[in-house]
Coordinates of C-alpha atoms in Angstrom, one line a residue:
M1 CA -62.0 -22.6 85.6
A2 CA -64.7 -20.2 87.0
A3 CA -64.3 -19.6 90.8
N4 CA -68.0 -20.4 91.5
R5 CA -68.1 -23.7 89.5
R6 CA -67.3 -27.1 91.0
P7 CA -64.3 -28.8 89.5
T8 CA -65.0 -31.7 87.1
L9 CA -63.2 -34.7 85.9
A10 CA -62.4 -32.8 82.7
D11 CA -60.8 -30.0 84.7
V12 CA -58.5 -32.5 86.4
A13 CA -57.6 -34.1 83.0
R14 CA -56.7 -30.7 81.5
E15 CA -54.7 -29.8 84.6
V16 CA -52.6 -32.9 84.2
G17 CA -52.6 -33.1 80.4
V18 CA -54.1 -36.5 80.2
S19 CA -57.5 -37.9 79.1
A20 CA -60.6 -37.9 81.3
K21 CA -60.5 -41.7 81.0
T22 CA -57.0 -41.8 82.4
V23 CA -58.2 -39.7 85.4
S24 CA -61.1 -42.1 85.9
R25 CA -58.8 -45.1 85.9
V26 CA -56.6 -43.6 88.6
L27 CA -59.5 -42.6 90.8
N28 CA -61.4 -45.9 90.4
E29 CA -58.3 -48.1 90.4
D30 CA -59.8 -50.0 87.5
G31 CA -57.0 -49.8 84.8
P32 CA -53.3 -49.3 84.1
A33 CA -51.6 -46.0 84.9
S34 CA -48.0 -45.2 85.6
A35 CA -46.9 -44.2 89.1
Q36 CA -46.0 -40.8 87.8
T37 CA -49.4 -40.3 86.2
R38 CA -51.2 -41.5 89.3
E39 CA -49.2 -39.1 91.5
Q40 CA -50.0 -36.1 89.1
V41 CA -53.7 -36.9 89.0
L42 CA -54.0 -37.2 92.8
A43 CA -52.1 -34.0 93.2
A44 CA -54.4 -32.2 90.8
V45 CA -57.5 -33.6 92.5
A46 CA -56.2 -32.2 95.8
R47 CA -55.2 -28.9 94.3
L48 CA -58.6 -28.4 92.6
G49 CA -60.7 -29.8 95.3
F50 CA -62.4 -32.3 93.0
Q51 CA -65.0 -34.6 94.5
P52 CA -65.8 -37.8 92.5
N53 CA -69.5 -38.4 91.8
L54 CA -69.9 -41.7 93.6
M55 CA -73.6 -41.9 92.9
A56 CA -73.0 -41.6 89.1
R57 CA -70.2 -44.2 89.3
N58 CA -72.2 -46.7 91.3
I59 CA -75.2 -46.4 88.9
R60 CA -72.8 -46.9 85.9
V61 CA -71.2 -50.0 87.3
G62 CA -74.3 -51.4 88.9
G63 CA -73.0 -51.3 92.5
P64 CA -74.5 -49.9 95.7
D65 CA -73.7 -46.5 97.1
T66 CA -71.8 -46.2 100.3
T67 CA -74.7 -44.6 102.1
I68 CA -77.6 -45.6 104.4
G69 CA -81.0 -44.1 103.8
L70 CA -83.0 -43.3 107.0
V71 CA -86.6 -42.1 107.0
I72 CA -87.9 -40.7 110.3
P73 CA -91.2 -38.9 111.1
D74 CA -89.7 -35.7 112.6
L75 CA -86.2 -34.3 112.5
A76 CA -87.0 -32.1 115.5
N77 CA -87.9 -34.9 117.8
P78 CA -84.8 -35.6 120.1
F79 CA -85.8 -39.2 120.4
F80 CA -85.2 -39.8 116.6
G81 CA -82.1 -37.7 116.8
A82 CA -80.6 -40.0 119.4
V83 CA -81.6 -43.1 117.3
A84 CA -80.0 -41.6 114.2
R85 CA -76.8 -40.8 116.0
A86 CA -76.5 -44.4 117.2
I87 CA -77.0 -45.7 113.7
E88 CA -74.4 -43.3 112.4
D89 CA -71.9 -44.3 115.1
T90 CA -72.5 -48.0 114.3
V91 CA -72.0 -47.9 110.6
R92 CA -69.1 -45.4 110.5
D93 CA -66.4 -48.0 110.8
R94 CA -67.8 -49.7 107.8
G95 CA -67.2 -46.6 105.7
L96 CA -70.9 -45.9 105.3
T97 CA -72.5 -42.5 105.5
L98 CA -76.0 -41.8 106.9
L99 CA -78.5 -39.9 104.8
M100 CA -81.7 -38.8 106.5
G101 CA -85.1 -37.3 105.6
S102 CA -88.3 -36.6 107.4
S103 CA -91.6 -38.1 106.2
A104 CA -93.7 -35.9 108.6
D105 CA -95.7 -39.2 109.1
D106 CA -97.1 -38.8 105.6
P107 CA -97.2 -42.0 103.5
D108 CA -96.8 -40.2 100.2
R109 CA -93.8 -38.2 101.5
E110 CA -92.3 -41.4 102.9
R111 CA -92.7 -43.1 99.5
A112 CA -91.1 -40.2 97.8
L113 CA -88.1 -40.3 100.1
T114 CA -87.6 -44.1 99.8
D115 CA -87.8 -43.8 96.0
K116 CA -85.0 -41.2 96.1
F117 CA -82.9 -43.4 98.3
L118 CA -83.5 -46.4 96.1
A119 CA -82.6 -44.3 93.0
R120 CA -79.3 -43.5 94.7
R121 CA -78.7 -47.2 95.3
V122 CA -78.2 -47.0 99.0
S123 CA -76.6 -49.9 100.7
I124 CA -79.2 -50.1 103.5
L125 CA -82.7 -48.7 103.9
I126 CA -84.1 -48.0 107.4
V127 CA -87.6 -46.7 107.8
V128 CA -89.8 -45.5 110.6
P129 CA -93.1 -46.4 108.9
S130 CA -95.9 -43.8 108.5
V131 CA -99.5 -44.7 109.4
G132 CA -101.2 -46.0 106.3
A133 CA -98.0 -46.6 104.3
D134 CA -97.8 -49.7 102.1
H135 CA -94.3 -51.1 101.8
S136 CA -95.0 -53.8 99.2
H137 CA -93.1 -51.7 96.6
L138 CA -89.9 -52.6 98.5
R139 CA -90.3 -56.4 98.0
S140 CA -88.3 -56.6 94.8
H141 CA -85.5 -54.5 96.3
R142 CA -85.4 -56.7 99.4
S143 CA -85.4 -59.9 97.3
A144 CA -82.5 -58.5 95.3
G145 CA -80.5 -58.2 98.5
L146 CA -81.2 -54.7 99.8
P147 CA -81.3 -54.8 103.7
V148 CA -84.6 -53.1 104.7
V149 CA -85.3 -52.5 108.4
F150 CA -88.4 -51.1 110.0
L151 CA -87.6 -49.0 113.1
D152 CA -89.8 -48.1 116.1
R153 CA -92.9 -49.4 114.3
P154 CA -93.6 -52.4 112.0
G155 CA -94.3 -51.8 108.4
A156 CA -97.1 -53.1 106.2
G157 CA -96.9 -55.3 103.0
L158 CA -93.4 -56.4 103.5
A159 CA -91.9 -59.2 105.7
T160 CA -88.6 -57.8 107.0
D161 CA -86.8 -57.0 110.2
S162 CA -88.4 -54.7 112.7
I163 CA -86.8 -53.1 115.8
V164 CA -89.3 -51.8 118.3
S165 CA -89.4 -50.8 122.0
S166 CA -91.5 -52.8 124.6
N167 CA -94.2 -50.2 124.3
R168 CA -97.0 -52.2 125.9
A169 CA -95.0 -53.5 128.8
G170 CA -93.4 -50.1 129.4
A171 CA -96.8 -48.3 129.5
H172 CA -98.1 -51.0 131.8
D173 CA -95.2 -50.5 134.2
G174 CA -95.7 -46.7 134.2
V175 CA -99.4 -46.8 135.0
A176 CA -98.9 -49.6 137.5
H177 CA -96.4 -47.4 139.3
L178 CA -99.1 -44.7 139.6
I179 CA -101.6 -47.2 140.8
A180 CA -99.1 -48.4 143.5
H181 CA -99.0 -44.8 144.8
G182 CA -102.8 -44.8 145.3
H183 CA -104.1 -43.3 142.1
R184 CA -107.3 -44.6 140.5
R185 CA -108.3 -41.6 138.3
I186 CA -105.4 -41.9 135.8
S187 CA -105.6 -40.2 132.4
F188 CA -103.9 -41.2 129.2
V189 CA -102.7 -38.5 126.8
G190 CA -101.7 -40.1 123.6
D191 CA -100.3 -39.2 120.2
L192 CA -102.2 -38.9 116.9
P193 CA -103.4 -40.6 114.7
P194 CA -105.2 -43.2 116.9
K195 CA -104.0 -46.0 114.6
L196 CA -100.4 -45.2 115.2
Y197 CA -98.7 -48.4 116.3
T198 CA -96.9 -46.9 119.3
R199 CA -100.0 -45.2 120.6
R200 CA -102.1 -48.4 120.3
E201 CA -99.5 -50.4 122.1
R202 CA -99.1 -47.9 124.9
L203 CA -102.8 -47.5 125.3
A204 CA -103.1 -51.3 125.6
G205 CA -100.5 -51.3 128.3
Y206 CA -102.4 -48.5 130.1
R207 CA -105.6 -50.6 129.9
S208 CA -104.0 -53.8 131.1
A209 CA -102.6 -52.1 134.2
L210 CA -106.0 -50.7 135.0
Q211 CA -107.6 -54.1 134.5
E212 CA -105.1 -55.8 136.8
A213 CA -106.0 -53.4 139.5
D214 CA -109.8 -53.8 139.0
I215 CA -110.0 -50.1 137.9
P216 CA -112.8 -49.6 135.3
Y217 CA -111.6 -48.1 132.0
D218 CA -113.1 -44.6 131.7
R219 CA -113.1 -43.3 128.1
S220 CA -113.4 -39.7 129.3
L221 CA -109.9 -39.9 130.8
V222 CA -108.4 -40.8 127.4
T223 CA -107.4 -38.0 125.1
N224 CA -105.1 -37.3 122.2
A225 CA -102.9 -34.6 120.8
H226 CA -100.3 -34.3 118.1
D227 CA -98.0 -31.6 119.4
Q228 CA -97.1 -29.8 122.6
R229 CA -99.8 -27.1 122.3
G230 CA -102.4 -29.8 121.7
A231 CA -101.2 -31.7 124.8
E232 CA -101.5 -28.5 126.9
A233 CA -105.1 -28.0 125.8
A234 CA -105.9 -31.7 126.4
T235 CA -104.4 -31.4 129.9
A236 CA -106.5 -28.3 130.7
Q237 CA -109.7 -30.1 129.6
L238 CA -108.9 -33.2 131.7
L239 CA -108.2 -31.1 134.8
A240 CA -111.5 -29.2 134.3
L241 CA -113.6 -32.4 134.5
A242 CA -116.2 -32.7 137.3
D243 CA -114.2 -35.7 138.5
P244 CA -110.7 -34.9 137.3
P245 CA -107.7 -37.3 137.2
T246 CA -105.2 -37.3 140.0
A247 CA -102.5 -38.6 137.7
L248 CA -101.6 -38.3 134.0
F249 CA -99.7 -40.8 131.8
A250 CA -98.1 -39.1 128.8
G251 CA -97.9 -41.3 125.7
N252 CA -94.6 -39.8 124.5
N253 CA -92.1 -37.1 125.1
I254 CA -94.0 -34.4 123.2
M255 CA -97.2 -35.1 125.2
A256 CA -95.1 -34.9 128.3
L257 CA -93.8 -31.4 127.5
G258 CA -97.3 -30.2 127.0
I259 CA -98.6 -31.7 130.2
V260 CA -95.7 -30.3 132.2
A261 CA -96.2 -26.8 130.6
E262 CA -99.9 -26.8 131.4
L263 CA -99.4 -28.0 135.0
A264 CA -96.8 -25.2 135.5
R265 CA -99.1 -22.6 134.0
S266 CA -102.0 -23.6 136.2
K267 CA -99.6 -24.0 139.2
R268 CA -100.8 -27.5 139.8
K269 CA -98.1 -29.5 141.7
D270 CA -100.6 -32.0 143.1
V271 CA -101.1 -34.0 139.9
A272 CA -98.8 -37.1 139.5
V273 CA -97.2 -37.6 136.1
V274 CA -95.4 -40.5 134.4
A275 CA -94.2 -40.0 130.8
F276 CA -93.4 -42.6 128.1
D277 CA -90.0 -41.4 126.8
D278 CA -87.4 -39.4 128.6
V279 CA -87.2 -35.6 128.0
S280 CA -84.3 -33.2 128.3
L281 CA -83.9 -31.4 131.7
A282 CA -86.4 -33.9 133.2
E283 CA -84.4 -33.8 136.4
A284 CA -84.5 -30.0 136.5
L285 CA -88.3 -29.9 136.7
E286 CA -90.1 -29.5 140.0
P287 CA -90.9 -32.2 140.8
A288 CA -88.5 -34.1 138.6
L289 CA -90.2 -36.1 135.9
T290 CA -90.7 -39.9 136.3
V291 CA -90.4 -41.6 132.9
V292 CA -90.6 -44.9 131.1
A293 CA -87.4 -44.5 129.2
Q294 CA -86.8 -46.0 125.8
D295 CA -83.3 -47.0 124.9
A296 CA -82.9 -44.8 121.8
E297 CA -79.2 -45.7 121.4
E298 CA -79.9 -49.4 121.6
L299 CA -82.8 -49.1 119.1
G300 CA -80.5 -47.4 116.6
R301 CA -77.6 -49.7 117.3
T302 CA -79.7 -52.8 116.9
A303 CA -81.3 -51.5 113.7
A304 CA -77.8 -50.8 112.2
T305 CA -76.2 -54.1 113.3
T306 CA -79.2 -56.1 112.0
A307 CA -79.0 -54.3 108.6
L308 CA -75.2 -54.8 108.5
A309 CA -75.6 -58.5 109.1
R310 CA -78.1 -58.7 106.2
L311 CA -75.6 -56.8 104.1
D312 CA -73.0 -59.4 105.0
G313 CA -75.2 -62.2 103.7
D314 CA -77.5 -63.2 106.6
R315 CA -80.5 -64.7 104.8
S316 CA -82.4 -66.0 107.8
R317 CA -86.1 -65.3 108.3
A318 CA -87.2 -61.8 109.1
R319 CA -87.5 -61.1 112.8
T320 CA -88.8 -58.6 115.3
V321 CA -86.4 -57.4 118.0
T322 CA -88.0 -55.8 121.1
V323 CA -85.8 -53.5 123.1
P324 CA -86.7 -53.2 126.8
T325 CA -87.8 -50.0 128.4
R326 CA -87.0 -49.0 132.0
L327 CA -88.9 -47.0 134.7
I328 CA -86.9 -44.1 136.0
V329 CA -88.3 -42.8 139.3
R330 CA -87.7 -39.1 139.9
G331 CA -90.6 -37.7 141.9
S332 CA -93.5 -36.7 139.7
G333 CA -94.9 -40.2 139.5
E334 CA -94.7 -40.6 143.3
Q335 CA -97.0 -37.7 144.1
P336 CA -99.7 -38.9 146.6
V337 CA -103.4 -38.7 145.9
P338 CA -104.6 -35.3 147.1
K339 CA -106.7 -35.5 150.3
P340 CA -110.4 -34.6 149.9

């Protein structure tokens, strides 16, 4: 056998001096084989480093694969990394392996990824839906018993389980915290696109906190960005207004990084900041960053346990589970309003 070629079933058969069908029987435990033959086959498998093609076998016999397909928007976002780790930790004891791909928040790319996972016959499909994606193509798969779970955002065109954070309530709490410290000129720096479910919910929470405090909604204080550099630029524009904000509410962790970077660059320590999502080294900043923290681990764990329950036969109606957020006070959100 060539050194640079992966060993095959036929290689194992030649090594032992039996047929490929006999090797298949031993590995799949689906037919008679003597104890001696079984021992010889397993020894040859170990010696050659042969890896059975589980995907091919599962397609052949019509069974599911031992994998979970997870589609997320951004592999680089630490929030989704924490969610994925929690899913993986939860399913490991069931002998399931997590496969993950990034949609880049593109509906076509998301569809291509889900199609690949479906072709592989994954046991579970978990998707963070892209804006504008239509999930009706998953109906037949869900009806056939495939557990499909939407994570972080609801999907469209398919009634199935959704696991989301308390986005609206969390944003309300963060903005109300700023108001309680005397701020009335509070900006909202949100993600793009504007129709993104999490952005809409967090903006709604922002507006409800203002309304409760009888603070008029000022469209000039609401801006958007899609990455850290864009958030830096948006922050600079807000601070350059004739009547600038005294406080900023970041719509997610990426927006928060951009805000903090721009405030540091411009040496502005007099602007209060509360961020939706925690960020790494938040406590090392000066002042330390006050956040509305999502429970990424609980989101992933709940998505996995919900899917496993469906895999085990739960046929109850689709449900939405909302995971609470919590306000973590560290200093940046408690900055007082600058004196005139």
